[in-house]
Amino acid sequence: MDARQWIAGLSPWPEEFGLDNMRALLAELGNPERAFASVHVVGTNGKSTATRTVAELLRAEGLDVGAYTSPHVSGWHERLDTTPEAFEAAVARVRPAAEKIGATQFETLTAAALAEFAARGVDAAVVEAGLGGRLDATNVIDARVVLLTNVGLEHTDVLGATRFEIAREKLAVAKPGAIVVLPDDEWRSLVPSNEIRIGGARVAAEAFLGRPPRLTAPPEIALPGRLEHRGPDEIRDGAHTPEGVAWLLDRIPARGWIVVASILGDKDAEAMLELLGRAGGTLVATRSSNSRALDEKELAARAERYFQHVFPVSDPAEALALARSLGPVLVTGSLYLLADLHREG
């Protein structure tokens, strides 16, 4: 069984959130997370783009930088910003230890990334948090800089019912001495002991370097499934929160889109559907392969008040084919949906 098959078969969800398993796994591997300096990226939307942008700004300074993101669209290797072959080797390095302690899918991938970066001898790693921050598997690094992209309601069953509670969970990754980069002053009170700067990826890179980066503007980062144009009549974007959907709709033309969507059950589906209803009058509701995705019939029932026409189609590929027969297509709601469609070609 190759690395991709094995990883896909691991449990994506822990029985109980916590860092004990992750710390045990890293101890088995010789604590590779201590081998390099790091930037930790947390937030609700835009984490992957911010992570890759910081990495590129640091690479422009001549640094060897590792970047770890999630989830993926084009393939598992996308998470480690590497090739499929290098991904296989990275997973093989940690597999015996992961099997020994019964690590989850995300714990194993995080360990594979950290061990790969240590083996490469990188100067820095830019690490995107998965879910929240405080109990996330990535919260084993002692990051020099923490970047918060934004805060919206998500995973409320795990992170808290309010934006304040969610922000507190995310910013809990900031260790003493870390510079924290915030998008604005809203959450300053949550990190009173840390140096705070206001900005985004470029400010985070500057905080890490101790001086402004040479590039006067962040590089354009093209990630699969992030405002991805598949020709003039099809756009795919993994917007998975109301804020993400609003951002997307501000950047695409008003065309009467045929919306193809799958939404996870722990997202604010009502708010997302209300916004998507403004993009076009037709929704093809489908279900991604993620176990937390809403059933397509339930999603369709929720959407009826916001769309003139709603079609539930269980298979994402069939949903896309139907949408293409009806007009210009906007695929959104979940990166997991985009990953399913990428596999279909």
mmCIF file of C-alpha atoms in Angstrom:
data_model
loop_
_atom_site.group_PDB
_atom_site.id
_atom_site.type_symbol
_atom_site.label_atom_id
_atom_site.label_comp_id
_atom_site.label_asym_id
_atom_site.label_seq_id
_atom_site.Cartn_x
_atom_site.Cartn_y
_atom_site.Cartn_z
ATOM 1 C CA MET A 1 0.000 0.000 0.000
ATOM 2 C CA ASP A 2 1.536 3.309 -1.078
ATOM 3 C CA ALA A 3 1.670 6.411 1.122
ATOM 4 C CA ARG A 4 -1.390 8.040 -0.398
ATOM 5 C CA GLN A 5 -3.563 4.961 0.076
ATOM 6 C CA TRP A 6 -2.334 4.466 3.624
ATOM 7 C CA ILE A 7 -2.855 8.114 4.588
ATOM 8 C CA ALA A 8 -6.342 8.106 3.065
ATOM 9 C CA GLY A 9 -7.240 5.102 5.232
ATOM 10 C CA LEU A 10 -6.279 6.734 8.537
ATOM 11 C CA SER A 11 -8.907 8.263 10.806
ATOM 12 C CA PRO A 12 -9.261 11.967 9.940
ATOM 13 C CA TRP A 13 -10.843 12.809 13.296
ATOM 14 C CA PRO A 14 -9.356 12.130 16.748
ATOM 15 C CA GLU A 15 -11.371 10.370 19.417
ATOM 16 C CA GLU A 16 -10.417 13.221 21.733
ATOM 17 C CA PHE A 17 -8.752 16.522 20.896
ATOM 18 C CA GLY A 18 -5.374 17.059 22.533
ATOM 19 C CA LEU A 19 -1.635 17.153 21.916
ATOM 20 C CA ASP A 20 -0.455 14.087 23.850
ATOM 21 C CA ASN A 21 -0.538 11.813 20.809
ATOM 22 C CA MET A 22 1.257 14.372 18.651
ATOM 23 C CA ARG A 23 3.972 14.955 21.219
ATOM 24 C CA ALA A 24 4.486 11.204 21.584
ATOM 25 C CA LEU A 25 4.790 10.822 17.820
ATOM 26 C CA LEU A 26 7.349 13.606 17.545
ATOM 27 C CA ALA A 27 9.327 12.157 20.457
ATOM 28 C CA GLU A 28 9.533 8.872 18.547
ATOM 29 C CA LEU A 29 10.942 10.846 15.610
ATOM 30 C CA GLY A 30 13.529 12.752 17.650
ATOM 31 C CA ASN A 31 11.517 15.978 17.927
ATOM 32 C CA PRO A 32 12.135 17.326 14.414
ATOM 33 C CA GLU A 33 10.034 20.436 15.162
ATOM 34 C CA ARG A 34 12.953 21.807 17.198
ATOM 35 C CA ALA A 35 15.324 21.845 14.216
ATOM 36 C CA PHE A 36 14.139 25.084 12.590
ATOM 37 C CA ALA A 37 12.518 28.450 13.241
ATOM 38 C CA SER A 38 8.891 28.800 12.248
ATOM 39 C CA VAL A 39 5.884 30.968 11.451
ATOM 40 C CA HIS A 40 2.464 29.690 12.544
ATOM 41 C CA VAL A 41 -0.567 30.740 10.476
ATOM 42 C CA VAL A 42 -4.009 30.545 12.081
ATOM 43 C CA GLY A 43 -7.413 31.921 11.116
ATOM 44 C CA THR A 44 -10.680 31.101 9.389
ATOM 45 C CA ASN A 45 -10.116 32.027 5.739
ATOM 46 C CA GLY A 46 -7.044 32.502 3.581
ATOM 47 C CA LYS A 47 -4.612 30.493 5.708
ATOM 48 C CA SER A 48 -3.139 28.461 2.848
ATOM 49 C CA THR A 49 -2.588 31.508 0.650
ATOM 50 C CA ALA A 50 -1.020 33.392 3.560
ATOM 51 C CA THR A 51 1.217 30.428 4.383
ATOM 52 C CA ARG A 52 2.516 30.106 0.831
ATOM 53 C CA THR A 53 2.924 33.891 0.521
ATOM 54 C CA VAL A 54 5.050 34.127 3.673
ATOM 55 C CA ALA A 55 7.109 31.175 2.446
ATOM 56 C CA GLU A 56 7.738 32.832 -0.930
ATOM 57 C CA LEU A 57 8.703 36.132 0.689
ATOM 58 C CA LEU A 58 11.253 34.313 2.840
ATOM 59 C CA ARG A 59 12.559 32.297 -0.112
ATOM 60 C CA ALA A 60 13.156 35.552 -1.952
ATOM 61 C CA GLU A 61 15.633 36.327 0.859
ATOM 62 C CA GLY A 62 17.637 33.213 -0.018
ATOM 63 C CA LEU A 63 16.229 31.060 2.782
ATOM 64 C CA ASP A 64 15.352 27.387 2.383
ATOM 65 C CA VAL A 65 11.717 27.307 3.532
ATOM 66 C CA GLY A 66 9.229 24.534 4.084
ATOM 67 C CA ALA A 67 5.496 25.240 3.793
ATOM 68 C CA TYR A 68 2.739 23.055 5.249
ATOM 69 C CA THR A 69 -0.912 23.643 4.315
ATOM 70 C CA SER A 70 -4.255 21.842 4.427
ATOM 71 C CA PRO A 71 -6.497 20.571 3.038
ATOM 72 C CA HIS A 72 -5.413 19.756 -0.508
ATOM 73 C CA VAL A 73 -7.051 19.818 -3.930
ATOM 74 C CA SER A 74 -4.521 18.474 -6.422
ATOM 75 C CA GLY A 75 -3.138 15.687 -4.230
ATOM 76 C CA TRP A 76 -1.696 14.894 -0.799
ATOM 77 C CA HIS A 77 1.720 16.221 -1.847
ATOM 78 C CA GLU A 78 0.202 19.713 -2.122
ATOM 79 C CA ARG A 79 0.142 19.907 1.674
ATOM 80 C CA LEU A 80 3.934 19.631 1.890
ATOM 81 C CA ASP A 81 4.470 21.874 -1.157
ATOM 82 C CA THR A 82 6.430 19.113 -2.831
ATOM 83 C CA THR A 83 6.300 16.369 -5.483
ATOM 84 C CA PRO A 84 4.345 13.116 -5.181
ATOM 85 C CA GLU A 85 7.653 11.226 -4.983
ATOM 86 C CA ALA A 86 8.995 13.388 -2.168
ATOM 87 C CA PHE A 87 5.667 13.066 -0.359
ATOM 88 C CA GLU A 88 5.952 9.257 -0.477
ATOM 89 C CA ALA A 89 9.412 9.436 1.110
ATOM 90 C CA ALA A 90 8.250 11.913 3.776
ATOM 91 C CA VAL A 91 5.377 9.663 4.840
ATOM 92 C CA ALA A 92 7.571 6.552 4.808
ATOM 93 C CA ARG A 93 9.903 8.274 7.274
ATOM 94 C CA VAL A 94 7.166 8.609 9.908
ATOM 95 C CA ARG A 95 4.944 5.623 9.151
ATOM 96 C CA PRO A 96 6.424 3.128 11.662
ATOM 97 C CA ALA A 97 6.156 5.617 14.516
ATOM 98 C CA ALA A 98 2.666 6.702 13.453
ATOM 99 C CA GLU A 99 1.459 3.113 13.343
ATOM 100 C CA LYS A 100 3.043 2.418 16.738
ATOM 101 C CA ILE A 101 1.086 5.139 18.534
ATOM 102 C CA GLY A 102 -2.062 5.040 16.379
ATOM 103 C CA ALA A 103 -1.739 8.563 15.003
ATOM 104 C CA THR A 104 -4.597 10.177 13.122
ATOM 105 C CA GLN A 105 -4.381 11.287 9.518
ATOM 106 C CA PHE A 106 -3.668 14.928 10.355
ATOM 107 C CA GLU A 107 -1.184 14.054 13.105
ATOM 108 C CA THR A 108 0.701 11.831 10.673
ATOM 109 C CA LEU A 109 0.738 14.430 7.913
ATOM 110 C CA THR A 110 1.901 17.132 10.320
ATOM 111 C CA ALA A 111 4.677 14.908 11.624
ATOM 112 C CA ALA A 112 5.668 14.005 8.058
ATOM 113 C CA ALA A 113 5.967 17.686 7.186
ATOM 114 C CA LEU A 114 7.988 18.589 10.268
ATOM 115 C CA ALA A 115 10.297 15.592 9.883
ATOM 116 C CA GLU A 116 10.781 16.366 6.176
ATOM 117 C CA PHE A 117 11.675 19.975 6.935
ATOM 118 C CA ALA A 118 14.178 18.843 9.570
ATOM 119 C CA ALA A 119 15.723 16.287 7.207
ATOM 120 C CA ARG A 120 16.094 18.982 4.548
ATOM 121 C CA GLY A 121 17.717 21.310 7.032
ATOM 122 C CA VAL A 122 15.371 24.187 6.218
ATOM 123 C CA ASP A 123 16.061 27.631 7.598
ATOM 124 C CA ALA A 124 12.392 28.172 8.352
ATOM 125 C CA ALA A 125 8.994 26.507 8.167
ATOM 126 C CA VAL A 126 5.651 28.220 7.646
ATOM 127 C CA VAL A 127 2.947 26.025 9.158
ATOM 128 C CA GLU A 128 -0.804 26.372 8.676
ATOM 129 C CA ALA A 129 -2.986 25.250 11.563
ATOM 130 C CA GLY A 130 -5.697 22.738 10.767
ATOM 131 C CA LEU A 131 -8.612 23.231 13.158
ATOM 132 C CA GLY A 132 -8.447 26.077 15.647
ATOM 133 C CA GLY A 133 -5.054 26.281 17.300
ATOM 134 C CA ARG A 134 -4.809 25.414 20.979
ATOM 135 C CA LEU A 135 -5.471 21.692 20.527
ATOM 136 C CA ASP A 136 -4.462 21.476 16.873
ATOM 137 C CA ALA A 137 -1.673 19.028 15.991
ATOM 138 C CA THR A 138 0.433 21.891 14.639
ATOM 139 C CA ASN A 139 0.597 23.506 18.092
ATOM 140 C CA VAL A 140 3.852 21.725 18.849
ATOM 141 C CA ILE A 141 6.078 24.312 17.198
ATOM 142 C CA ASP A 142 7.584 27.215 19.098
ATOM 143 C CA ALA A 143 6.826 29.761 16.399
ATOM 144 C CA ARG A 144 8.814 32.977 16.253
ATOM 145 C CA VAL A 145 5.837 34.655 14.534
ATOM 146 C CA VAL A 146 2.095 33.915 14.669
ATOM 147 C CA LEU A 147 -0.115 35.296 11.882
ATOM 148 C CA LEU A 148 -3.890 35.488 12.345
ATOM 149 C CA THR A 149 -5.648 35.961 8.993
ATOM 150 C CA ASN A 150 -9.220 36.578 10.253
ATOM 151 C CA VAL A 151 -11.888 35.059 12.497
ATOM 152 C CA GLY A 152 -15.312 33.768 11.526
ATOM 153 C CA LEU A 153 -17.808 31.295 12.951
ATOM 154 C CA GLU A 154 -16.624 27.761 12.173
ATOM 155 C CA HIS A 155 -16.423 24.406 13.947
ATOM 156 C CA THR A 156 -18.508 25.942 16.719
ATOM 157 C CA ASP A 157 -19.039 22.533 18.338
ATOM 158 C CA VAL A 158 -15.292 22.333 18.979
ATOM 159 C CA LEU A 159 -13.958 25.899 19.034
ATOM 160 C CA GLY A 160 -16.784 27.827 20.710
ATOM 161 C CA ALA A 161 -20.036 29.526 19.844
ATOM 162 C CA THR A 162 -18.722 33.069 19.407
ATOM 163 C CA ARG A 163 -16.006 34.759 17.378
ATOM 164 C CA PHE A 164 -14.297 35.723 20.648
ATOM 165 C CA GLU A 165 -14.090 32.110 21.799
ATOM 166 C CA ILE A 166 -12.831 31.002 18.386
ATOM 167 C CA ALA A 167 -10.211 33.766 18.266
ATOM 168 C CA ARG A 168 -9.028 32.758 21.739
ATOM 169 C CA GLU A 169 -8.581 29.162 20.592
ATOM 170 C CA LYS A 170 -6.633 30.246 17.521
ATOM 171 C CA LEU A 171 -4.354 32.723 19.281
ATOM 172 C CA ALA A 172 -3.553 30.222 22.033
ATOM 173 C CA VAL A 173 -0.702 29.054 19.763
ATOM 174 C CA ALA A 174 1.235 32.259 20.538
ATOM 175 C CA LYS A 175 4.009 31.326 22.961
ATOM 176 C CA PRO A 176 5.791 33.858 25.193
ATOM 177 C CA GLY A 177 8.146 35.953 23.087
ATOM 178 C CA ALA A 178 6.347 35.344 19.800
ATOM 179 C CA ILE A 179 5.461 38.311 17.619
ATOM 180 C CA VAL A 180 1.739 38.192 16.799
ATOM 181 C CA VAL A 181 0.507 39.696 13.532
ATOM 182 C CA LEU A 182 -3.194 40.587 13.639
ATOM 183 C CA PRO A 183 -5.424 41.851 10.796
ATOM 184 C CA ASP A 184 -6.619 44.707 13.037
ATOM 185 C CA ASP A 185 -6.926 45.613 16.721
ATOM 186 C CA GLU A 186 -10.021 43.515 17.440
ATOM 187 C CA TRP A 187 -8.221 40.656 19.195
ATOM 188 C CA ARG A 188 -5.337 42.555 20.777
ATOM 189 C CA SER A 189 -6.647 41.804 24.296
ATOM 190 C CA LEU A 190 -6.196 38.058 23.753
ATOM 191 C CA VAL A 191 -2.401 38.323 23.480
ATOM 192 C CA PRO A 192 -1.535 41.073 25.990
ATOM 193 C CA SER A 193 1.971 39.774 26.729
ATOM 194 C CA ASN A 194 3.111 39.482 23.100
ATOM 195 C CA GLU A 195 4.472 42.095 20.735
ATOM 196 C CA ILE A 196 1.682 42.871 18.282
ATOM 197 C CA ARG A 197 1.873 44.133 14.727
ATOM 198 C CA ILE A 198 -1.006 44.852 12.366
ATOM 199 C CA GLY A 199 -0.964 43.476 8.829
ATOM 200 C CA GLY A 200 -0.800 40.295 6.799
ATOM 201 C CA ALA A 201 1.722 38.005 5.146
ATOM 202 C CA ARG A 202 4.294 40.680 4.347
ATOM 203 C CA VAL A 203 4.265 41.991 7.927
ATOM 204 C CA ALA A 204 4.677 38.413 9.193
ATOM 205 C CA ALA A 205 7.699 37.913 6.925
ATOM 206 C CA GLU A 206 9.153 41.215 8.143
ATOM 207 C CA ALA A 207 8.638 40.178 11.764
ATOM 208 C CA PHE A 208 10.449 36.910 11.108
ATOM 209 C CA LEU A 209 13.355 38.536 9.277
ATOM 210 C CA GLY A 210 13.708 41.486 11.597
ATOM 211 C CA ARG A 211 13.644 43.834 8.596
ATOM 212 C CA PRO A 212 11.423 44.505 5.570
ATOM 213 C CA PRO A 213 11.607 41.781 2.892
ATOM 214 C CA ARG A 214 13.230 42.707 -0.400
ATOM 215 C CA LEU A 215 10.038 42.156 -2.367
ATOM 216 C CA THR A 216 7.979 45.331 -2.195
ATOM 217 C CA ALA A 217 4.743 43.393 -2.746
ATOM 218 C CA PRO A 218 3.785 39.819 -1.841
ATOM 219 C CA PRO A 219 4.015 37.417 -4.787
ATOM 220 C CA GLU A 220 0.873 36.220 -6.541
ATOM 221 C CA ILE A 221 0.146 32.761 -5.187
ATOM 222 C CA ALA A 222 -1.935 30.436 -7.366
ATOM 223 C CA LEU A 223 -3.309 27.537 -5.349
ATOM 224 C CA PRO A 224 -5.607 24.858 -6.746
ATOM 225 C CA GLY A 225 -9.194 25.558 -5.791
ATOM 226 C CA ARG A 226 -8.614 29.161 -4.781
ATOM 227 C CA LEU A 227 -10.348 31.447 -7.298
ATOM 228 C CA GLU A 228 -9.407 28.921 -9.971
ATOM 229 C CA HIS A 229 -10.669 29.769 -13.458
ATOM 230 C CA ARG A 230 -11.425 26.652 -15.496
ATOM 231 C CA GLY A 231 -12.097 28.604 -18.680
ATOM 232 C CA PRO A 232 -14.472 31.543 -19.189
ATOM 233 C CA ASP A 233 -17.552 29.671 -17.969
ATOM 234 C CA GLU A 234 -16.327 27.881 -14.848
ATOM 235 C CA ILE A 235 -14.832 29.105 -11.588
ATOM 236 C CA ARG A 236 -13.885 26.946 -8.610
ATOM 237 C CA ASP A 237 -13.193 28.291 -5.137
ATOM 238 C CA GLY A 238 -13.120 26.494 -1.808
ATOM 239 C CA ALA A 239 -14.965 29.215 0.122
ATOM 240 C CA HIS A 240 -16.282 27.425 3.201
ATOM 241 C CA THR A 241 -17.607 30.219 5.423
ATOM 242 C CA PRO A 242 -19.949 33.170 4.858
ATOM 243 C CA GLU A 243 -16.944 35.498 4.915
ATOM 244 C CA GLY A 244 -15.198 33.384 2.299
ATOM 245 C CA VAL A 245 -18.276 33.327 0.072
ATOM 246 C CA ALA A 246 -18.663 37.113 0.372
ATOM 247 C CA TRP A 247 -14.989 37.537 -0.598
ATOM 248 C CA LEU A 248 -15.511 35.278 -3.609
ATOM 249 C CA LEU A 249 -18.645 37.021 -4.856
ATOM 250 C CA ASP A 250 -16.870 40.373 -4.693
ATOM 251 C CA ARG A 251 -14.256 39.051 -7.134
ATOM 252 C CA ILE A 252 -16.308 37.367 -9.832
ATOM 253 C CA PRO A 253 -18.626 38.916 -12.424
ATOM 254 C CA ALA A 254 -22.381 38.864 -11.957
ATOM 255 C CA ARG A 255 -23.474 36.289 -14.526
ATOM 256 C CA GLY A 256 -26.326 34.206 -13.228
ATOM 257 C CA TRP A 257 -24.056 31.341 -12.173
ATOM 258 C CA ILE A 258 -25.202 27.749 -11.832
ATOM 259 C CA VAL A 259 -23.868 27.030 -8.353
ATOM 260 C CA VAL A 260 -22.498 23.591 -7.477
ATOM 261 C CA ALA A 261 -21.950 23.299 -3.740
ATOM 262 C CA SER A 262 -21.207 20.911 -0.927
ATOM 263 C CA ILE A 263 -21.026 22.242 2.639
ATOM 264 C CA LEU A 264 -19.773 20.578 5.802
ATOM 265 C CA GLY A 265 -22.282 20.108 8.581
ATOM 266 C CA ASP A 266 -20.325 22.207 11.090
ATOM 267 C CA LYS A 267 -20.345 25.302 8.854
ATOM 268 C CA ASP A 268 -22.902 28.116 8.764
ATOM 269 C CA ALA A 269 -24.722 26.652 5.768
ATOM 270 C CA GLU A 270 -27.710 28.999 6.001
ATOM 271 C CA ALA A 271 -25.602 32.129 5.721
ATOM 272 C CA MET A 272 -23.508 30.629 2.921
ATOM 273 C CA LEU A 273 -26.580 29.600 0.943
ATOM 274 C CA GLU A 274 -28.189 33.004 1.363
ATOM 275 C CA LEU A 275 -25.098 34.644 -0.141
ATOM 276 C CA LEU A 276 -24.744 32.079 -2.913
ATOM 277 C CA GLY A 277 -28.375 32.652 -3.873
ATOM 278 C CA ARG A 278 -27.324 36.101 -5.021
ATOM 279 C CA ALA A 279 -24.859 34.588 -7.496
ATOM 280 C CA GLY A 280 -27.558 32.801 -9.475
ATOM 281 C CA GLY A 281 -30.985 31.249 -9.289
ATOM 282 C CA THR A 282 -29.936 27.612 -9.643
ATOM 283 C CA LEU A 283 -28.137 25.347 -7.171
ATOM 284 C CA VAL A 284 -26.929 21.817 -7.794
ATOM 285 C CA ALA A 285 -26.512 20.479 -4.265
ATOM 286 C CA THR A 286 -24.046 17.636 -3.890
ATOM 287 C CA ARG A 287 -21.994 15.896 -1.218
ATOM 288 C CA SER A 288 -18.211 15.684 -1.024
ATOM 289 C CA SER A 289 -16.418 12.563 0.172
ATOM 290 C CA ASN A 290 -15.749 14.175 3.556
ATOM 291 C CA SER A 291 -17.722 12.361 6.245
ATOM 292 C CA ARG A 292 -18.877 15.678 7.735
ATOM 293 C CA ALA A 293 -20.512 16.891 4.505
ATOM 294 C CA LEU A 294 -24.241 17.557 4.591
ATOM 295 C CA ASP A 295 -26.381 15.093 2.694
ATOM 296 C CA GLU A 296 -27.230 16.552 -0.715
ATOM 297 C CA LYS A 297 -30.974 16.286 -0.047
ATOM 298 C CA GLU A 298 -30.667 18.123 3.259
ATOM 299 C CA LEU A 299 -28.529 20.800 1.624
ATOM 300 C CA ALA A 300 -31.085 21.138 -1.170
ATOM 301 C CA ALA A 301 -33.939 21.476 1.318
ATOM 302 C CA ARG A 302 -32.114 24.249 3.170
ATOM 303 C CA ALA A 303 -31.377 26.027 -0.111
ATOM 304 C CA GLU A 304 -34.927 26.149 -1.489
ATOM 305 C CA ARG A 305 -35.676 29.508 0.119
ATOM 306 C CA TYR A 306 -32.650 31.123 -1.531
ATOM 307 C CA PHE A 307 -32.720 29.618 -5.058
ATOM 308 C CA GLN A 308 -35.406 29.399 -7.738
ATOM 309 C CA HIS A 309 -34.236 25.944 -8.839
ATOM 310 C CA VAL A 310 -32.501 23.326 -6.697
ATOM 311 C CA PHE A 311 -31.274 19.909 -7.857
ATOM 312 C CA PRO A 312 -29.858 17.369 -5.380
ATOM 313 C CA VAL A 313 -27.228 15.162 -7.042
ATOM 314 C CA SER A 314 -25.184 12.871 -4.791
ATOM 315 C CA ASP A 315 -22.186 12.355 -7.071
ATOM 316 C CA PRO A 316 -20.013 15.498 -7.458
ATOM 317 C CA ALA A 317 -18.958 14.643 -11.018
ATOM 318 C CA GLU A 318 -22.574 14.166 -12.079
ATOM 319 C CA ALA A 319 -23.517 17.391 -10.297
ATOM 320 C CA LEU A 320 -20.861 19.274 -12.256
ATOM 321 C CA ALA A 321 -21.975 17.724 -15.541
ATOM 322 C CA LEU A 322 -25.568 18.807 -14.902
ATOM 323 C CA ALA A 323 -24.481 22.341 -14.003
ATOM 324 C CA ARG A 324 -22.375 22.636 -17.160
ATOM 325 C CA SER A 325 -25.416 21.765 -19.244
ATOM 326 C CA LEU A 326 -27.341 24.663 -17.688
ATOM 327 C CA GLY A 327 -24.953 27.610 -17.862
ATOM 328 C CA PRO A 328 -21.784 29.154 -16.418
ATOM 329 C CA VAL A 329 -20.659 27.199 -13.368
ATOM 330 C CA LEU A 330 -19.482 28.288 -9.924
ATOM 331 C CA VAL A 331 -18.195 25.386 -7.805
ATOM 332 C CA THR A 332 -17.755 26.234 -4.143
ATOM 333 C CA GLY A 333 -18.598 25.507 -0.515
ATOM 334 C CA SER A 334 -15.785 23.106 0.341
ATOM 335 C CA LEU A 335 -12.213 22.367 -0.694
ATOM 336 C CA TYR A 336 -13.072 18.704 -0.236
ATOM 337 C CA LEU A 337 -15.579 19.011 -3.087
ATOM 338 C CA LEU A 338 -12.917 20.565 -5.286
ATOM 339 C CA ALA A 339 -10.503 17.756 -4.406
ATOM 340 C CA ASP A 340 -13.124 15.166 -5.400
ATOM 341 C CA LEU A 341 -13.636 16.897 -8.746
ATOM 342 C CA HIS A 342 -9.895 17.217 -9.319
ATOM 343 C CA ARG A 343 -9.548 13.450 -9.003
ATOM 344 C CA GLU A 344 -12.242 13.031 -11.638
ATOM 345 C CA GLY A 345 -10.236 15.186 -14.052
#
